[in-house]
C-alpha positions as MATLAB code, in Angstrom:
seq = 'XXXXXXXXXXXXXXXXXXXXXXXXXXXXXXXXXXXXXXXXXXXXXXXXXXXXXXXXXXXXXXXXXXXXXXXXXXXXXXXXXXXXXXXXXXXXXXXXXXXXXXXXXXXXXXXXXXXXXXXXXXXXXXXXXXXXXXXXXXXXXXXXXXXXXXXXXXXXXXXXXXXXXXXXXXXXXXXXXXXXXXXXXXXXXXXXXXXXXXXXXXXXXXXXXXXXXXXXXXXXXXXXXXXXXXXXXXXXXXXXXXXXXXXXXXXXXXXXXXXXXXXXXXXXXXXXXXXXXXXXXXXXXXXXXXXXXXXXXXXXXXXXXXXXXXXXXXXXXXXXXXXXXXXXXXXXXXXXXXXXXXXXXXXXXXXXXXXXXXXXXXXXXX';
ca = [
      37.234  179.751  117.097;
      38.797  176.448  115.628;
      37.367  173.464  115.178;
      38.386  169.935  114.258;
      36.805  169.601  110.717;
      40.495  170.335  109.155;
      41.907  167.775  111.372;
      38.824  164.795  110.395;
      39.617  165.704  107.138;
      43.440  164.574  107.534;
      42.327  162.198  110.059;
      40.227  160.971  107.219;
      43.085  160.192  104.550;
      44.925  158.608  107.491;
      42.154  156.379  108.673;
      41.787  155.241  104.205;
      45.451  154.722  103.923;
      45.572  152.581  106.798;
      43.153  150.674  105.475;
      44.547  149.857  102.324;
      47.586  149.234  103.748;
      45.471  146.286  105.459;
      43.849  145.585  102.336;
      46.880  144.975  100.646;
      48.562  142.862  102.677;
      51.571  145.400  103.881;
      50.222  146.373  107.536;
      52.563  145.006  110.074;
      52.043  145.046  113.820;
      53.259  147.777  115.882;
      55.338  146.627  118.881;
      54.530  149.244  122.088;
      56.507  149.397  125.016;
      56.391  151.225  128.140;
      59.128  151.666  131.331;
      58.227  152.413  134.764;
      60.662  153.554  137.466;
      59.742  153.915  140.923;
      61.685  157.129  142.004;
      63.994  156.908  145.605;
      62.498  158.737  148.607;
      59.164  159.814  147.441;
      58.476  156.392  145.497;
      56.792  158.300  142.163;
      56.308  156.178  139.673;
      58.092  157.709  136.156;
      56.480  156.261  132.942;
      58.209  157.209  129.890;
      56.795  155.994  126.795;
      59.613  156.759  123.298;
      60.352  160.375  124.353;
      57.467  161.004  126.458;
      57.328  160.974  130.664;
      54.339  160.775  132.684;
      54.633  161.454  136.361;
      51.809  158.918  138.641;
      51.668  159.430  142.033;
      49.479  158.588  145.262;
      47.820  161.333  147.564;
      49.375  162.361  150.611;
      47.003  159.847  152.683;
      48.442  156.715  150.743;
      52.214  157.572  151.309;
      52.405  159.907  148.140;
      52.927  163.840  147.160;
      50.361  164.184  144.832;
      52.969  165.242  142.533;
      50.552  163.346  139.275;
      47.151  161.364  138.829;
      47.085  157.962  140.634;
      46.949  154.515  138.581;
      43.438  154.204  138.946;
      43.085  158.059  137.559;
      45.247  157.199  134.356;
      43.403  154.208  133.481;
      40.413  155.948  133.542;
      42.325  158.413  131.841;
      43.759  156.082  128.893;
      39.960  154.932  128.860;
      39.402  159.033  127.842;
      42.002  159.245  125.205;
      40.487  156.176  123.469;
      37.091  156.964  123.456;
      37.963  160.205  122.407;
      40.514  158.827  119.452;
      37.993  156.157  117.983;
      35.041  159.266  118.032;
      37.653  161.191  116.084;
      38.123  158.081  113.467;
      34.439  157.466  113.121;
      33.645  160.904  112.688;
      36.186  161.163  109.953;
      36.068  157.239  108.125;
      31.492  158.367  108.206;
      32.422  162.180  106.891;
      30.525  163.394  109.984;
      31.176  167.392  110.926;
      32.517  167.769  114.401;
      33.146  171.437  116.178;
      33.942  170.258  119.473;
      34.721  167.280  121.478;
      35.358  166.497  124.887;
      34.922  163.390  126.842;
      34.619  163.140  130.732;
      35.215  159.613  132.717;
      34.379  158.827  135.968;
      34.608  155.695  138.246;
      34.989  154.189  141.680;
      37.939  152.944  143.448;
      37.406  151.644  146.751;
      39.931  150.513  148.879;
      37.916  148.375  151.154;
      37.750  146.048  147.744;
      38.286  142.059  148.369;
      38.348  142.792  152.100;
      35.906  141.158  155.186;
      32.999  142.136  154.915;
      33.289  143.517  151.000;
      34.213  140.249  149.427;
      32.099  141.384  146.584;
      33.701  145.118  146.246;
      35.973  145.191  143.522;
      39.729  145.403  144.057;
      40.101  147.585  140.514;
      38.258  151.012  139.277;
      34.715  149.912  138.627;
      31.172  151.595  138.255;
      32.799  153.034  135.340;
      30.821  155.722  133.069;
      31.692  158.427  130.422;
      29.736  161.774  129.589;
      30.662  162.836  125.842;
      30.273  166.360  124.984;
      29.855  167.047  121.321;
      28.906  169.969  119.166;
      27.930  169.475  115.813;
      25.474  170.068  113.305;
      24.820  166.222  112.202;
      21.527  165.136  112.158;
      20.863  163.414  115.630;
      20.290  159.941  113.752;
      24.085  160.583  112.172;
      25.483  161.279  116.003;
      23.223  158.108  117.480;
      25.079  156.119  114.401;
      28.124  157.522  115.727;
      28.167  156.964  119.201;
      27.223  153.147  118.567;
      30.275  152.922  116.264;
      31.911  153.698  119.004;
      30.734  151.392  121.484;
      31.279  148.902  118.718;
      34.966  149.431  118.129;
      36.737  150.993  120.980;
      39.054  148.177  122.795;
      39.025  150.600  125.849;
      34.771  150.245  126.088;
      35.350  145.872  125.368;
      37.453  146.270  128.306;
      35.467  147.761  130.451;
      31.962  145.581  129.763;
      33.968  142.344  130.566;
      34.390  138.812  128.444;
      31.482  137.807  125.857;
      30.040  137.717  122.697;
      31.452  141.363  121.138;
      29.945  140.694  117.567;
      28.701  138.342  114.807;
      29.149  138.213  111.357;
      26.957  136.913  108.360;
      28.686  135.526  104.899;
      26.849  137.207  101.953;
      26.598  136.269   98.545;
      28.468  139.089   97.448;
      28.986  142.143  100.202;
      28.406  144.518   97.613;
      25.521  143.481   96.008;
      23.784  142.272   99.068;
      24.378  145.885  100.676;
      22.829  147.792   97.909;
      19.727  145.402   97.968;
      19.512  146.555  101.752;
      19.566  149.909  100.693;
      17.002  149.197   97.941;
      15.090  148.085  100.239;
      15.573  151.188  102.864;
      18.430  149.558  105.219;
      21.296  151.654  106.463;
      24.246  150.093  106.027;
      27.890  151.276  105.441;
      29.419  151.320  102.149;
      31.579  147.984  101.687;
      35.155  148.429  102.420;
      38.184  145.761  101.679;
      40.663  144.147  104.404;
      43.049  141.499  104.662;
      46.001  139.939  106.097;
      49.068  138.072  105.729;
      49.164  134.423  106.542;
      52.686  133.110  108.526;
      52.783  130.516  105.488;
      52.915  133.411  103.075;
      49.055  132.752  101.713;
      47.474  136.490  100.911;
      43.868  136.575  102.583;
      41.635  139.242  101.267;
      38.083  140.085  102.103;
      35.153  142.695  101.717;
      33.140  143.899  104.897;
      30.326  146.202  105.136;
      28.629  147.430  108.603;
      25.258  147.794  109.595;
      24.316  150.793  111.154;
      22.712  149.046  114.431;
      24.265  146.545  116.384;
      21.051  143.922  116.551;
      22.339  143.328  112.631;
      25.289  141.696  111.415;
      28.576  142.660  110.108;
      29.024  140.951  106.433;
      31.950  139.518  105.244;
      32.622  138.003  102.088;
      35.867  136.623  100.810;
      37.775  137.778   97.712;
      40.289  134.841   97.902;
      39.151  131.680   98.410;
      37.150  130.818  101.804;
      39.583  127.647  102.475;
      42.293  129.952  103.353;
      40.375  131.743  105.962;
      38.200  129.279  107.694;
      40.021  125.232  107.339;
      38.204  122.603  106.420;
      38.615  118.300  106.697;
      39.870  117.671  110.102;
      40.619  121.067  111.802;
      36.499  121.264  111.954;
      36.396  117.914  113.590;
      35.950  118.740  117.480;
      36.408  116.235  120.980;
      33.021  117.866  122.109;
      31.346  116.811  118.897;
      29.975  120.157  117.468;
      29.689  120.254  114.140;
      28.399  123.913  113.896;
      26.445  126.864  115.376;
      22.530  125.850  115.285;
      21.283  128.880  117.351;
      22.409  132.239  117.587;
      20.835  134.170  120.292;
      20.666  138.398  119.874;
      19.424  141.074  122.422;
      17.082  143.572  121.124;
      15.003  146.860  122.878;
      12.398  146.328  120.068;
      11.224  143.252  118.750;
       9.128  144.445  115.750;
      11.472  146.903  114.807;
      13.854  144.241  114.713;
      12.513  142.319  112.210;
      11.692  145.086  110.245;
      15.433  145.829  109.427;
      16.209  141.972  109.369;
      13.574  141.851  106.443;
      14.803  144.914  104.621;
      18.677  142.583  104.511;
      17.385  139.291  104.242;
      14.832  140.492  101.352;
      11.988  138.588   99.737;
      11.391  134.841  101.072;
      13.069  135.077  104.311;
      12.096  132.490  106.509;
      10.760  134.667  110.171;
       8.811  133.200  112.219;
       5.910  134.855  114.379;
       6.843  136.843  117.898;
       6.083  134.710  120.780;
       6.290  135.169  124.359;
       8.911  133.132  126.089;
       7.801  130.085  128.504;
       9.133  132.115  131.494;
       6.913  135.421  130.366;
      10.261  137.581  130.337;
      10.751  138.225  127.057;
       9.075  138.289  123.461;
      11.222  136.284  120.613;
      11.468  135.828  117.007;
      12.968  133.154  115.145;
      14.916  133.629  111.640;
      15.825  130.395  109.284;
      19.860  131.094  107.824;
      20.623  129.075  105.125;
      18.029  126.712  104.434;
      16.838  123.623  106.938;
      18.711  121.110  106.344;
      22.265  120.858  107.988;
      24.881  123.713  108.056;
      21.613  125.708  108.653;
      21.196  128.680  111.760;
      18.366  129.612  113.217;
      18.673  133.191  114.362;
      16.377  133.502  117.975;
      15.484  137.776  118.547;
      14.682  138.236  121.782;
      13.332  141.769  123.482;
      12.077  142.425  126.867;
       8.277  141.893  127.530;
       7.896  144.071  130.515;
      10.470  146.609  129.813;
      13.307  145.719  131.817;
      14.978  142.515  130.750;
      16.893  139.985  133.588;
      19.637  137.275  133.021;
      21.788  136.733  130.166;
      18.997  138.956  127.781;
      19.284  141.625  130.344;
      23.148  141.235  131.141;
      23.685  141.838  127.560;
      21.402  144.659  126.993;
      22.640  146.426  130.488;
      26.106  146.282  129.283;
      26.900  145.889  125.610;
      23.652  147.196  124.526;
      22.193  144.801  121.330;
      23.719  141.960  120.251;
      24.504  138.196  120.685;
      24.409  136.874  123.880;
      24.131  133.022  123.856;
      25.137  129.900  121.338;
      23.313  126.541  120.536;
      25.919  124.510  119.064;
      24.858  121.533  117.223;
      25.628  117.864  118.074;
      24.881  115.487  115.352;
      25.355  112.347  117.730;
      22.752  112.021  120.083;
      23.486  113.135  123.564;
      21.697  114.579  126.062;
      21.890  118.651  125.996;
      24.948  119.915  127.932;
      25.933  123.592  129.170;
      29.255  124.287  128.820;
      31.023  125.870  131.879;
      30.722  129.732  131.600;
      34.094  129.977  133.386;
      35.588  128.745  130.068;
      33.692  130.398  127.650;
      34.169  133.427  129.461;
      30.508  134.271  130.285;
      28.809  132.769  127.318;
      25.982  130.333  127.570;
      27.090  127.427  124.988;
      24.594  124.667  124.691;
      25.820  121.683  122.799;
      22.630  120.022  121.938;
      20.742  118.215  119.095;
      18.080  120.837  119.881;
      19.113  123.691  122.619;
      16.121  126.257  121.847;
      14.263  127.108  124.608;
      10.552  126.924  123.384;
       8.132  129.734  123.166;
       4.725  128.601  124.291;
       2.210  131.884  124.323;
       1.656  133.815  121.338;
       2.597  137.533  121.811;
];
């Protein structure tokens, strides 16, 4: 019976040659198109895509001939393909053996969406879920790694959890160095690789990254050219609202104390974490971590998990959906001001507090 280790392995030296194409500055972006004609008489809907067709049609109850999948059914279909795709890349770029692979999506379309009496019914496919069925003989830590990889990177699964906080990043020292001191000190995370892109003005960017292996930890990246290109300073950091910087960074976690555990195993020796405490509301236990010192340009890094279990709000919102990660910002204000929220229907979601001090306070020890 075949399998799809031959492939990952030329999937492999794509997925590296890709990459240093990035790395060195000769990637250029890939311009897609797609045409869709609406057929006379039966009204099917012909996609052609270079020399490819694709035939979408309605069932016979909605005026169609069921002569190919509905709309709804290929986007739920293009949300297969890519899933599928980015477990094929990850499986290759992390050398991890794959037999089989099939992935199965299923959804809800209703078409009483956005009418009386189902305001709050969605208009587009929603309930949206995906069964993967895998055979291989990883380890089932290598496949857990895998599958949240996945989650991490596909723009199909972005799509479908909504607007927010995807990620956050943490500037090391030196990527490499600081990722074998991880490992030193029993911390999973992948082996640094290089990227880098093109500026309009000609300027070459370049940059090392390195991935942790959970999402409640940071991606690191470090520059190879220098940071000014990348990130401006003097006036472009000079904003109306005031901000100066991020002072909080909230982050979603099932376990507290196992948390901190891998937080200490990166940070290393002399890493400023405070004690777990139970929030003022009783709903969650947190954790706060000291970034960069105490005076300003610092972060303080606030771990909150559940205390009962099942979180609610923002802390559950983000577990429910994107699984660990950041969820809210505390941005500071050196002027002072009374704290302000921005509105979340301009930060697309995202509880941003501009604030001289926006921490919520934990009262009860845990």
């Amino acid at each position: 019976m075949s399998h799809l280790n031959e492939y990952l392995a030329e999937k492999r030296a794509a997925v590296l040659a890709r990459s240093a194409a990035v790395a060195a500055g000769t990637a250029q972006p890939a311009h897609l198109k797609a045409h869709v004609r609406a057929e006379g008489r039966s009204g099917v809907r012909r996609l052609r895509i270079r020399e490819h067709q694709v035939i979408s049609d309605s069932p016979p109850d909605f005026a169609g001939y069921n002569l190919g999948p509905s709309s709804p059914e290929l986007q739920l279909g293009v949300l297969g393909t890519c899933v599928t795709h980015i477990f094929l890349i990850q499986a290759a770029e992390r050398q991890v053996p794959v037999e089989s692979l099939e992935v199965e999506v299923t959804g809800i379309i209703d078409p009483r969406g956005g009418r009386p009496g189902h305001e709050a019914t969605p208009i587009w496919p929603h309930e949206i879920g995906y069964t993967v069925h895998i055979d291989s003989p990883a380890s089932r830590a290598e496949i857990d790694a895998l599958f949240e990889a996945v989650e991490r990177t596909c723009p199909q699964q972005l799509q479908r959890h909504g607007e927010g906080i995807v990620d956050f990043a943490l500037l090391p020292t030196e990527t490499g160095a600081v990722v074998s001191a991880a490992q030193v000190r029993g911390l999973d995370y992948e082996a640094p690789y290089e990227g880098g892109r093109l500026r309009p003005d000609g300027a070459q960017l370049r940059w090392r990254n390195a991935r942790a292996r959970s999402q409640d930890l940071p991606f690191l990246c470090g520059d190879l050219t220098p940071r000014a290109l990348r990130v401006p300073e003097g006036d472009a950091r000079v904003h109306a609202n005031g901000a100066t910087g991020v002072a909080r960074l909230h982050v979603a976690v099932h376990d507290l104390r196992a948390s901190l555990a891998r937080w200490r195993a990166l940070l290393g020796e002399g890493a400023d974490i405070g004690e777990a405490r139970l929030s003022a509301d009783g709903g969650a236990y947190r954790a706060s971590l000291k970034l960069g010192g105490t005076g300003p340009g610092a972060t303080e890094l606030v771990l909150s998990a559940p205390a009962q279990g099942v979180a609610t709000g923002a802390l559950g919102h983000r577990l429910a959906t994107r699984g660990e990660g950041p969820y809210a910002i505390g941005l500071d204000v050196r002027r002072p001001a009374p704290a302000r929220a921005l509105d979340e229907a301009a930060t697309h979601g995202v509880r941003i507090v501009l604030a001289q001090d926006s921490l919520p306070r934990e009262t009860a020890a845990a």
